[in-house]
Amino acid sequence: MGGNHSQLTEEELEDYKELTYLTRKEIFHTFKVFTNLDPAGVKKDKYIRIPAETILNLPEFKNNPFADRLCKVFSSQDDDKLSFEDFLDMISVLSDDAHPRKKAEYAFRVYDFDEDGYLSREDIETLVNKLTNTKMNEREINSLIDSILEVADLDKDGMLSFQEFEHVVTKSMDFKNSFHLRL
Amino acid sequence: MKGRPLHHVSRNKVKQAQVSPAAGFAAWELRQQKAKKKLWETWKELISSLNVWSHPLKRIEGYHGTGVVSYFLFLRWLLFLNLGIFFLVVLFILLPHILFKPLESSELKIENKTLASSNYFPKPAALRLYSPSDLFPNLPDEVFSIFQDIGGKAFDQASQITSLLPSALKSDKAFFTDERLKFSPFCSENYTVMVNNFKSSKIDLVLQDFMQGTGWMELTLLFYGYYNHYKLNLFGTTRIYNFPLAYLLTTLAYFLASLVLMVGYTTEGVKETLMTSESQLHKYCDMVFAGWDFCIEDKKTAMLKHSSITRELKGHLAEDQRNAELSQWTRKKKAKVYTVRTIVNLAVLGLLILCGYILLLVSNLSLEKSGEDNEGFLAVVIQLLPSLTITGLSLVVPTMFGKMVTFEEYSKDFEIKITLIRTVFLRLASIGILIYSFHHQISCSGVSLDSCKQGINSLGCKKPMCWETYIGQQLYKLVLMDFLVAVFKTFVVELARKFIVTHCTCAKKIGRQEFDVTSNVLDLVYSQTLCWLGTFYSPLLPGITVIKYFILFYIKQFTVMVNCVPSQIPYRASRSNTFFMIVLMLSFVLCIIPLGYSIAEVSPSFGCGPFRIYSIMWLPVKEMIRTWPTTLQSIVDFLTSAGFAVPCFIILCLALYYYSAQTSAHKHMANVLKDQLIDEGRDKQFLLARLSEVAKQRELITT
């Protein structure tokens, strides 16, 4: 860790430890992985923004149907690039210790494909198609979405707001376990 | 602060805002909070360093998903639990026994030994005359002053001494009975001689003894019988370490520690599980929003996950359709289904009883045959017969349950649940039957016992001279067998299956092995139960279990990565984790009952163990209480009396009622609020509609 240490100062490490859900070891490891994406670039400037395509080549993200949405959501400047801090944010929210509410917040943004702040029927339909590789027919998807909205849509406006989504998802213990990644 | 996107946080501003106010109390409070936080963080770093094996776990996770990993996490947790128990045992039982020398006055010596080597009935004629300090090694010194007054006479009847004791000591049933004090030293000698007679140095017998815990292994630190009842002298000081008391208190300590750790692990999960009790409705949300396992890396596994999610969703939609039809069942169909269900339940019960009976028969058979002089492989098989039976039953019967449940026409979810419950019953029942058979074997009526309370074989009683070691041996055998079966299953059965399926096209129907998390976790619960039951009778058992779990981790890792393919059916890890912890707690309770009974009611052996001079194992604690000041004694007496227990019980019942009333009130409140929300939503839509109407009208007017 000696080499990386000179890149990541002690002060920054302490700050990151305070502000994320990760331990020192995990932050080091994340930095190492990030550096390996573009060693020359990171060496020159550790605040470099790496394009999402490079990150999507990591084994953890290659086969994940939501990886592109993840990179979009966590990109702080909406330019399809991630800096180390963005990347650290992502790993922190996806870690074991993250508060379920935080996870729910980001999961909502990931699933909100049209980015209108609500999970509409179209969003849920896209979600189901991504999950099943479009193997379900029209009728099945409709009845599925009907069942979901019946349970989750509390004010019956045909869409899921963030509060409704959070409400239904924090009740599910599976969510914490599945919305989780270890580098 | 945590979790906010890092780019939003200007770290300098945050640092400045954190500069503490100078004022006295607020500053001190802030410092305390910071110190506490620092402590908590160091604790977390320490705990995270216990995250051994994180690399293999990540590989397994990437290949199989979170379901299978939960098994390995459970295994790791159990390993650390057993490490803790072993540490307690080593610290308070093993080390003092090895390092400290016994108090001179507490050794029971025998002069004039006349022991015929083949005759196990001790002859009281060669009894030596006792002096008081020999007989009462654990009494406080003040008592001896009584005897000083009498001039330190020697007594030939222990009862003559007990009659001189202060009445407080005489009040309970005597700590030390006549009989026990007379025969204990003899029986100890007899036992040692007997065990030494059975020792052999032939290599195959040595191995056989290793497998059974007899022969050269019997009088070792491994088993209860080796430990002495003497008080021990701490190095160089005159302080006394009361070994029997320490043995009891350590047992209490590790059971309490296990309980606390289990409850800690469960509390979070239980709350969530209770909350998701309406999961029937939430299952679609679960499947869609929490369906994708973000930690999957392998491409094939990802494809499998896609197809399994599809299959699950379609399956549940079909189920719902079927349930909608269910309400339209005719009365005739309903009656038929209910009769079938009753029959199946009775059949399951019958099967369980049959299994119990088989187990009992096998256990008795094994005990009978082990008395005969068989050597070599046959003897080992006979000894290991009970464990083989249990393992065999746990392999065969759950599959039968699975077949039987299809007749009952439940929904898929409920089918899985009820099969699980029945399998758990089977496991717990087999352990219960085992315990019962032990009890049956060691309890004979008084007439068929000799003076050392050993069963006289010709009179049909098979009670061994040291029954605690006997139970320790049985449990040791079970633990060993459990481990060997796991190894056998992995390297022989599953490997063979893999080779057959990959090389021989005819066997494609059998299919590749999938890792069945449920049955593996139940296996773990079974071995942990054996460990808890056995530690009292075999103090080194937690250490053996730690080694076993350690090796098991690597064996299971091998099987999961090499022999098994990712499962087609997704595994709901979350809910099951809590469920398995609850099963673990159930078996914990199952362990406490027989152990508590044997400590409080069954008389210890005369010739072995730390309690050989006591008529009941619990007496050292009573002795200790008697040495406390009288106020404390009366408090303890009150706490254990009925006068305290009954009001306590009534208060607990009232508290339970209060909390359950609160829960139902909250549920009702939740429903009311839900309805309110719907109304507000409708209001909102109505107002929006009116607004757009009014806006349209305005437009019409202005144009």
Coordinates of N, CA and C in Angstrom, one line a residue, chain A residues 11-12 14-25 47 59-67 70 74-77 84-86 88-89 92-94 97 100 102 105-106 109-111 118-119 124 127-128 130-133 135-137 139-141 143-144 147-148 150-158 160 165 167-183, chain B residues 1-9 11-12 14-15 18 34 37-38 41-42 44-45 48-49 51 54 57-58 61 66 69 73 76 268-270 272-273 275-276 278 280-300 302-303 305-307 309-311 313-314 317 320-321 571-575 577-578 674-682 684-685:
Chain A
E11 N -5.2 12.5 5.6 CA -6.3 13.4 6.0 C -7.5 13.0 5.1
E12 N -7.3 12.8 3.8 CA -8.4 12.4 3.0 C -9.0 11.1 3.4
E14 N -9.1 9.8 6.4 CA -9.9 10.0 7.6 C -11.2 10.6 7.2
D15 N -11.2 11.6 6.3 CA -12.4 12.2 5.8 C -13.3 11.2 5.2
Y16 N -12.7 10.4 4.3 CA -13.6 9.4 3.6 C -14.2 8.4 4.6
K17 N -13.4 8.1 5.6 CA -13.9 7.1 6.6 C -15.1 7.7 7.3
E18 N -15.0 9.0 7.6 CA -16.1 9.6 8.3 C -17.3 9.7 7.4
L19 N -17.1 10.0 6.1 CA -18.2 10.4 5.3 C -18.8 9.2 4.5
T20 N -18.2 8.0 4.6 CA -18.8 6.9 3.9 C -19.0 5.8 4.9
Y21 N -19.5 4.7 4.4 CA -19.8 3.5 5.2 C -18.7 2.5 5.2
L22 N -17.5 2.9 4.7 CA -16.4 1.9 4.5 C -15.3 2.0 5.5
T23 N -14.6 0.9 5.7 CA -13.5 0.9 6.6 C -12.2 1.3 5.8
R24 N -11.1 1.6 6.6 CA -9.9 2.0 5.9 C -9.4 1.0 4.9
K25 N -9.5 -0.3 5.2 CA -9.0 -1.3 4.3 C -9.8 -1.3 3.0
Y47 N -7.8 13.3 -9.1 CA -9.2 13.7 -9.3 C -9.7 13.5 -10.7
P59 N -15.1 -6.8 -13.6 CA -15.9 -8.0 -13.6 C -17.2 -7.9 -12.7
E60 N -17.1 -7.0 -11.7 CA -18.3 -6.9 -10.9 C -19.5 -6.3 -11.7
F61 N -19.2 -5.5 -12.7 CA -20.3 -4.8 -13.4 C -20.6 -5.4 -14.8
K62 N -19.7 -6.3 -15.3 CA -19.9 -6.7 -16.7 C -21.2 -7.3 -16.9
N63 N -21.7 -8.2 -16.0 CA -22.9 -8.9 -16.2 C -24.1 -8.4 -15.5
N64 N -24.0 -7.1 -15.0 CA -25.1 -6.5 -14.2 C -25.9 -5.7 -15.2
P65 N -27.2 -6.0 -15.3 CA -28.1 -5.2 -16.2 C -28.3 -3.7 -15.8
F66 N -28.0 -3.4 -14.5 CA -28.2 -2.1 -14.1 C -26.9 -1.3 -13.9
A67 N -25.8 -1.9 -14.4 CA -24.5 -1.2 -14.2 C -24.5 0.2 -14.8
L70 N -26.3 2.6 -12.8 CA -25.5 2.9 -11.6 C -24.5 4.0 -11.9
F74 N -24.5 7.8 -10.2 CA -23.4 8.3 -9.3 C -22.5 9.3 -9.9
S75 N -22.7 9.6 -11.2 CA -21.8 10.5 -11.8 C -22.2 11.9 -11.4
S76 N -21.3 12.6 -10.7 CA -21.7 13.8 -10.0 C -21.9 15.0 -11.0
Q77 N -21.2 14.9 -12.2 CA -21.4 16.0 -13.1 C -22.1 15.6 -14.4
F84 N -12.9 9.5 -8.6 CA -12.7 8.5 -7.5 C -13.8 8.7 -6.4
E85 N -14.1 9.9 -6.2 CA -15.1 10.2 -5.1 C -16.5 9.6 -5.5
D86 N -16.8 9.7 -6.8 CA -18.1 9.2 -7.2 C -18.1 7.7 -7.1
L88 N -16.2 5.9 -5.1 CA -16.2 5.6 -3.7 C -17.7 5.7 -3.1
D89 N -18.4 6.7 -3.5 CA -19.8 6.9 -3.1 C -20.6 5.6 -3.5
S92 N -19.6 2.7 -1.4 CA -20.1 2.9 -0.1 C -21.6 2.6 0.1
V93 N -22.4 3.1 -0.9 CA -23.8 2.8 -0.8 C -24.1 1.4 -1.0
L94 N -23.3 0.7 -1.8 CA -23.6 -0.7 -2.1 C -23.0 -1.6 -1.0
D97 N -22.7 -2.1 5.2 CA -23.0 -1.3 6.4 C -23.9 -0.1 6.0
P100 N -30.2 1.2 5.1 CA -31.1 0.8 4.1 C -31.8 1.9 3.4
K102 N -30.6 4.8 2.7 CA -29.7 5.3 1.6 C -29.7 4.5 0.4
E105 N -32.8 5.1 -1.5 CA -32.7 6.3 -2.2 C -32.1 6.1 -3.6
Y106 N -30.9 5.5 -3.5 CA -30.2 5.3 -4.8 C -30.8 4.3 -5.7
R109 N -33.4 5.9 -7.7 CA -32.9 6.7 -8.8 C -32.4 5.8 -10.0
V110 N -31.8 4.6 -9.6 CA -31.4 3.7 -10.6 C -32.6 3.2 -11.4
Y111 N -33.7 2.8 -10.7 CA -34.8 2.2 -11.4 C -35.7 3.3 -12.1
Y118 N -40.5 9.8 -10.5 CA -41.5 8.9 -10.1 C -41.2 7.5 -10.8
L119 N -41.7 6.4 -10.2 CA -41.6 5.2 -10.9 C -43.0 5.0 -11.6
I124 N -41.5 0.7 -14.5 CA -41.5 -0.7 -13.9 C -41.5 -1.7 -15.0
L127 N -38.0 -2.1 -16.1 CA -37.3 -2.8 -15.1 C -37.5 -4.3 -15.2
V128 N -38.8 -4.7 -15.4 CA -39.1 -6.1 -15.5 C -38.5 -6.7 -16.7
K130 N -35.7 -5.8 -18.1 CA -34.3 -5.9 -17.9 C -34.0 -7.2 -17.1
L131 N -34.9 -7.4 -16.1 CA -34.7 -8.5 -15.2 C -34.9 -9.9 -15.9
T132 N -35.9 -9.9 -16.8 CA -36.2 -11.2 -17.4 C -35.7 -11.3 -18.8
N133 N -34.9 -10.3 -19.3 CA -34.5 -10.4 -20.7 C -35.6 -10.4 -21.6
K135 N -38.6 -11.7 -21.5 CA -39.2 -13.1 -21.7 C -40.7 -13.1 -21.3
M136 N -41.2 -12.0 -20.8 CA -42.6 -12.1 -20.4 C -43.5 -11.3 -21.4
N137 N -44.7 -11.9 -21.5 CA -45.6 -11.2 -22.5 C -46.4 -10.1 -21.9
R139 N -49.5 -9.4 -21.3 CA -50.5 -9.6 -20.3 C -49.9 -9.9 -19.0
E140 N -48.9 -10.7 -19.0 CA -48.3 -11.0 -17.7 C -47.7 -9.8 -17.0
I141 N -47.0 -9.0 -17.9 CA -46.4 -7.8 -17.3 C -47.4 -6.9 -16.7
S143 N -50.4 -7.6 -15.5 CA -51.0 -8.1 -14.3 C -50.0 -8.0 -13.1
L144 N -48.7 -8.1 -13.5 CA -47.6 -8.0 -12.5 C -47.6 -6.5 -12.0
S147 N -50.4 -5.8 -9.7 CA -50.2 -6.3 -8.3 C -49.3 -5.4 -7.5
I148 N -48.2 -5.0 -8.2 CA -47.2 -4.2 -7.5 C -47.9 -2.9 -7.1
E150 N -50.9 -2.2 -6.6 CA -51.9 -2.3 -5.6 C -51.4 -2.3 -4.2
V151 N -50.2 -2.9 -4.1 CA -49.6 -3.0 -2.7 C -48.8 -1.7 -2.4
A152 N -48.1 -1.2 -3.4 CA -47.1 -0.2 -3.1 C -47.6 1.2 -3.2
D153 N -48.6 1.4 -4.2 CA -49.0 2.8 -4.5 C -50.1 3.2 -3.4
L154 N -49.7 3.9 -2.4 CA -50.6 4.2 -1.3 C -51.6 5.3 -1.6
D155 N -51.2 6.3 -2.4 CA -52.1 7.3 -2.7 C -52.8 7.1 -4.0
K156 N -52.6 5.9 -4.6 CA -53.4 5.5 -5.8 C -53.3 6.5 -6.9
D157 N -52.1 7.0 -7.2 CA -52.0 7.9 -8.3 C -51.4 7.2 -9.5
G158 N -51.2 5.9 -9.5 CA -50.7 5.2 -10.6 C -49.2 5.2 -10.8
L160 N -45.3 5.3 -8.4 CA -44.6 5.2 -7.1 C -43.7 6.4 -6.8
F165 N -41.9 4.0 -2.6 CA -40.9 3.0 -2.9 C -40.1 2.6 -1.7
H167 N -40.9 2.9 1.4 CA -41.7 2.2 2.4 C -41.8 0.7 2.0
V168 N -42.0 0.4 0.8 CA -42.2 -1.0 0.4 C -40.9 -1.8 0.4
V169 N -39.8 -1.0 0.1 CA -38.5 -1.7 -0.1 C -37.8 -2.0 1.2
T170 N -38.0 -1.0 2.2 CA -37.3 -1.2 3.5 C -37.9 -2.3 4.3
K171 N -39.2 -2.7 3.9 CA -39.8 -3.8 4.6 C -39.3 -5.1 4.1
S172 N -38.6 -5.1 3.0 CA -38.1 -6.4 2.4 C -36.7 -6.6 2.9
M173 N -36.4 -7.6 3.6 CA -35.1 -7.9 4.0 C -34.2 -8.3 2.9
D174 N -34.8 -8.8 1.8 CA -34.0 -9.3 0.7 C -33.3 -8.1 0.0
F175 N -33.9 -6.9 0.1 CA -33.4 -5.8 -0.6 C -32.0 -5.4 -0.1
K176 N -31.8 -5.5 1.2 CA -30.5 -5.1 1.8 C -29.4 -6.1 1.3
N177 N -29.8 -7.4 1.2 CA -28.8 -8.4 0.7 C -28.6 -8.3 -0.7
S178 N -29.6 -8.0 -1.5 CA -29.3 -8.1 -3.0 C -28.7 -6.8 -3.5
F179 N -29.1 -5.6 -2.9 CA -28.5 -4.4 -3.4 C -27.2 -4.1 -2.7
H180 N -26.3 -5.1 -3.0 CA -25.0 -5.0 -2.2 C -23.9 -5.6 -3.1
L181 N -22.8 -5.0 -3.0 CA -21.7 -5.3 -3.8 C -20.4 -5.3 -3.0
R182 N -19.5 -6.3 -3.3 CA -18.3 -6.2 -2.5 C -17.1 -6.2 -3.5
L183 N -16.2 -5.2 -3.4 CA -15.1 -5.2 -4.3 C -14.1 -6.2 -4.0
Chain B
M1 N -24.3 12.8 8.5 CA -23.2 13.2 7.5 C -23.0 12.1 6.5
K2 N -23.0 10.8 7.0 CA -22.6 9.7 6.1 C -23.6 9.6 5.0
G3 N -23.0 9.2 3.9 CA -23.9 8.8 2.8 C -24.2 9.9 1.8
R4 N -24.0 11.1 2.3 CA -24.2 12.2 1.3 C -23.1 12.2 0.2
P5 N -23.5 12.4 -1.0 CA -22.5 12.3 -2.1 C -21.3 13.2 -1.8
L6 N -20.1 12.6 -2.0 CA -18.9 13.3 -1.5 C -18.7 14.6 -2.2
H7 N -19.2 14.7 -3.4 CA -18.9 16.0 -4.1 C -19.7 17.1 -3.6
H8 N -20.8 16.8 -2.8 CA -21.6 17.8 -2.2 C -21.0 18.4 -1.0
V9 N -20.1 17.6 -0.4 CA -19.6 18.0 0.9 C -18.3 18.8 0.8
R11 N -15.3 19.6 2.4 CA -14.8 19.1 3.7 C -14.3 20.1 4.6
N12 N -13.8 21.2 4.1 CA -13.2 22.2 5.0 C -14.3 22.8 5.8
V14 N -17.1 21.5 6.7 CA -17.5 20.6 7.7 C -16.6 20.6 8.9
K15 N -15.3 20.6 8.6 CA -14.3 20.6 9.7 C -14.4 21.8 10.5
Q18 N -17.2 21.7 12.8 CA -17.1 20.8 14.0 C -16.2 21.3 15.1
K34 N -17.0 12.1 21.1 CA -16.0 11.8 20.1 C -15.2 10.5 20.6
K37 N -17.3 7.5 20.0 CA -17.3 7.2 18.5 C -16.0 6.6 18.1
K38 N -14.9 7.1 18.7 CA -13.6 6.5 18.3 C -13.5 5.1 18.8
E41 N -15.5 2.9 16.6 CA -14.9 2.6 15.3 C -13.7 1.6 15.4
T42 N -12.9 1.8 16.5 CA -11.8 0.8 16.7 C -12.4 -0.6 16.9
K44 N -15.2 -1.7 15.6 CA -15.7 -2.2 14.3 C -14.5 -2.7 13.5
E45 N -13.4 -1.9 13.6 CA -12.2 -2.3 12.8 C -11.7 -3.7 13.3
S48 N -14.0 -6.3 12.0 CA -13.8 -6.5 10.6 C -12.6 -7.3 10.3
S49 N -11.6 -7.2 11.3 CA -10.4 -8.0 11.0 C -10.7 -9.5 11.3
N51 N -13.1 -10.7 9.8 CA -13.7 -11.1 8.6 C -12.8 -12.0 7.8
S54 N -12.7 -13.6 3.5 CA -13.6 -12.7 2.7 C -13.4 -13.0 1.3
L57 N -15.2 -16.1 0.1 CA -16.6 -15.8 0.2 C -17.0 -15.0 -1.0
K58 N -16.2 -14.0 -1.4 CA -16.5 -13.2 -2.6 C -16.6 -14.1 -3.8
E61 N -19.8 -16.0 -3.7 CA -20.9 -15.1 -3.9 C -21.0 -14.8 -5.4
T66 N -26.1 -14.7 -3.2 CA -26.1 -14.5 -1.7 C -26.7 -15.7 -1.0
V69 N -23.9 -18.1 0.1 CA -23.0 -17.4 1.0 C -23.5 -17.4 2.4
L73 N -21.5 -17.9 5.9 CA -21.4 -16.9 7.0 C -21.9 -17.5 8.3
R76 N -19.1 -19.6 9.7 CA -18.1 -18.7 10.3 C -18.5 -18.2 11.6
E268 N -32.3 -8.1 15.1 CA -32.6 -7.3 13.9 C -33.5 -8.1 13.0
G269 N -33.1 -9.3 12.7 CA -33.8 -10.1 11.7 C -35.2 -10.4 12.1
V270 N -35.5 -10.6 13.4 CA -36.8 -11.0 13.9 C -37.8 -9.8 13.6
E272 N -37.6 -7.5 11.4 CA -37.9 -7.4 10.0 C -38.8 -8.5 9.5
T273 N -38.6 -9.7 10.1 CA -39.4 -10.8 9.7 C -40.8 -10.6 10.1
M275 N -42.2 -7.8 10.5 CA -42.8 -6.7 9.7 C -43.2 -7.3 8.3
T276 N -42.5 -8.2 7.8 CA -42.8 -8.7 6.5 C -43.9 -9.8 6.6
E278 N -46.8 -9.6 6.1 CA -47.8 -9.5 5.1 C -47.1 -9.8 3.7
Q280 N -47.1 -12.1 1.7 CA -47.9 -12.6 0.6 C -48.1 -11.5 -0.4
L281 N -48.5 -10.4 0.0 CA -48.8 -9.3 -0.9 C -47.6 -8.6 -1.4
H282 N -46.5 -8.6 -0.6 CA -45.3 -7.9 -1.0 C -44.4 -8.7 -1.9
K283 N -44.8 -10.0 -2.2 CA -43.8 -10.8 -2.9 C -43.4 -10.3 -4.2
Y284 N -44.4 -9.7 -4.9 CA -44.0 -9.2 -6.2 C -43.0 -8.0 -6.1
C285 N -43.3 -7.1 -5.2 CA -42.4 -6.0 -5.0 C -41.0 -6.5 -4.6
D286 N -41.0 -7.5 -3.7 CA -39.7 -8.1 -3.4 C -39.0 -8.6 -4.6
M287 N -39.7 -9.4 -5.4 CA -39.1 -10.0 -6.6 C -38.6 -9.0 -7.6
V288 N -39.4 -8.0 -7.8 CA -39.0 -7.0 -8.8 C -37.9 -6.0 -8.3
F289 N -38.1 -5.4 -7.2 CA -37.2 -4.4 -6.7 C -36.0 -5.0 -6.1
A290 N -36.1 -6.1 -5.4 CA -34.9 -6.7 -4.8 C -34.5 -8.0 -5.4
G291 N -34.9 -8.2 -6.7 CA -34.7 -9.5 -7.3 C -33.3 -9.7 -7.8
W292 N -32.7 -8.6 -8.3 CA -31.4 -8.8 -8.9 C -30.3 -8.8 -7.9
D293 N -29.5 -9.8 -7.8 CA -28.3 -9.9 -6.9 C -27.2 -9.1 -7.5
F294 N -26.9 -8.0 -6.9 CA -25.9 -7.1 -7.5 C -24.5 -7.6 -7.4
C295 N -24.3 -8.7 -6.7 CA -22.9 -9.2 -6.5 C -22.6 -10.3 -7.5
I296 N -23.5 -10.7 -8.4 CA -23.2 -11.7 -9.3 C -22.2 -11.2 -10.3
E297 N -21.1 -12.0 -10.6 CA -20.1 -11.6 -11.5 C -20.1 -12.5 -12.7
D298 N -20.3 -13.8 -12.5 CA -20.1 -14.8 -13.5 C -21.2 -14.7 -14.6
K299 N -20.8 -14.8 -15.8 CA -21.8 -14.6 -16.9 C -22.9 -15.7 -16.9
K300 N -22.5 -16.9 -16.7 CA -23.4 -18.0 -16.7 C -24.4 -17.9 -15.6
A302 N -25.3 -15.1 -14.2 CA -26.2 -14.0 -14.6 C -27.3 -14.5 -15.5
M303 N -27.0 -15.3 -16.5 CA -28.0 -15.9 -17.4 C -29.0 -16.7 -16.6
K305 N -29.7 -16.4 -13.4 CA -30.5 -15.5 -12.6 C -31.7 -14.9 -13.4
H306 N -31.4 -14.5 -14.6 CA -32.4 -14.0 -15.4 C -33.5 -15.0 -15.6
S307 N -33.1 -16.2 -15.9 CA -34.2 -17.2 -16.2 C -34.9 -17.6 -14.9
I309 N -35.5 -15.7 -12.3 CA -36.4 -14.6 -12.0 C -37.6 -14.7 -12.8
T310 N -37.4 -14.9 -14.1 CA -38.6 -15.1 -15.0 C -39.4 -16.2 -14.6
R311 N -38.8 -17.4 -14.3 CA -39.6 -18.5 -13.9 C -40.4 -18.2 -12.6
L313 N -41.4 -15.3 -11.4 CA -42.5 -14.4 -11.6 C -43.6 -15.1 -12.3
K314 N -43.3 -15.9 -13.4 CA -44.4 -16.6 -14.0 C -45.1 -17.5 -13.1
L317 N -47.4 -15.7 -10.8 CA -48.6 -15.3 -11.5 C -49.6 -16.4 -11.7
D320 N -51.3 -17.3 -8.4 CA -52.3 -16.4 -8.1 C -53.6 -16.7 -8.8
Q321 N -53.4 -17.1 -10.1 CA -54.6 -17.5 -10.9 C -55.2 -18.7 -10.3
Y571 N -33.0 -18.6 -3.8 CA -33.1 -18.9 -2.4 C -33.3 -17.6 -1.5
R572 N -34.3 -17.6 -0.8 CA -34.6 -16.4 0.0 C -33.8 -16.3 1.2
A573 N -32.6 -15.8 1.1 CA -31.6 -15.9 2.2 C -32.1 -15.2 3.5
S574 N -32.7 -14.0 3.3 CA -33.0 -13.1 4.4 C -33.9 -13.8 5.4
R575 N -35.1 -14.2 5.0 CA -36.0 -14.8 5.9 C -35.5 -16.0 6.6
N577 N -32.4 -16.9 7.2 CA -31.4 -16.7 8.2 C -31.9 -16.6 9.6
T578 N -33.0 -15.8 9.7 CA -33.6 -15.7 11.0 C -34.2 -17.0 11.4
K674 N -53.5 4.2 6.4 CA -53.5 3.8 5.0 C -54.7 4.3 4.3
D675 N -55.9 4.1 4.9 CA -57.1 4.6 4.3 C -57.1 6.1 4.1
Q676 N -56.6 6.8 5.2 CA -56.5 8.2 5.1 C -55.7 8.7 3.9
L677 N -54.5 8.0 3.7 CA -53.6 8.3 2.5 C -54.4 8.2 1.2
I678 N -55.2 7.1 1.1 CA -55.9 6.9 -0.2 C -56.9 8.0 -0.4
D679 N -57.6 8.4 0.7 CA -58.5 9.5 0.6 C -57.8 10.7 0.2
E680 N -56.7 11.0 0.8 CA -56.0 12.3 0.4 C -55.6 12.2 -1.1
G681 N -55.1 11.0 -1.5 CA -54.7 10.9 -2.9 C -55.9 11.2 -3.8
R682 N -57.0 10.7 -3.5 CA -58.2 10.9 -4.3 C -58.6 12.4 -4.3
K684 N -56.5 14.8 -3.9 CA -55.5 15.5 -4.7 C -55.9 15.4 -6.2
Q685 N -56.3 14.2 -6.6 CA -56.6 14.0 -8.0 C -57.9 14.8 -8.4

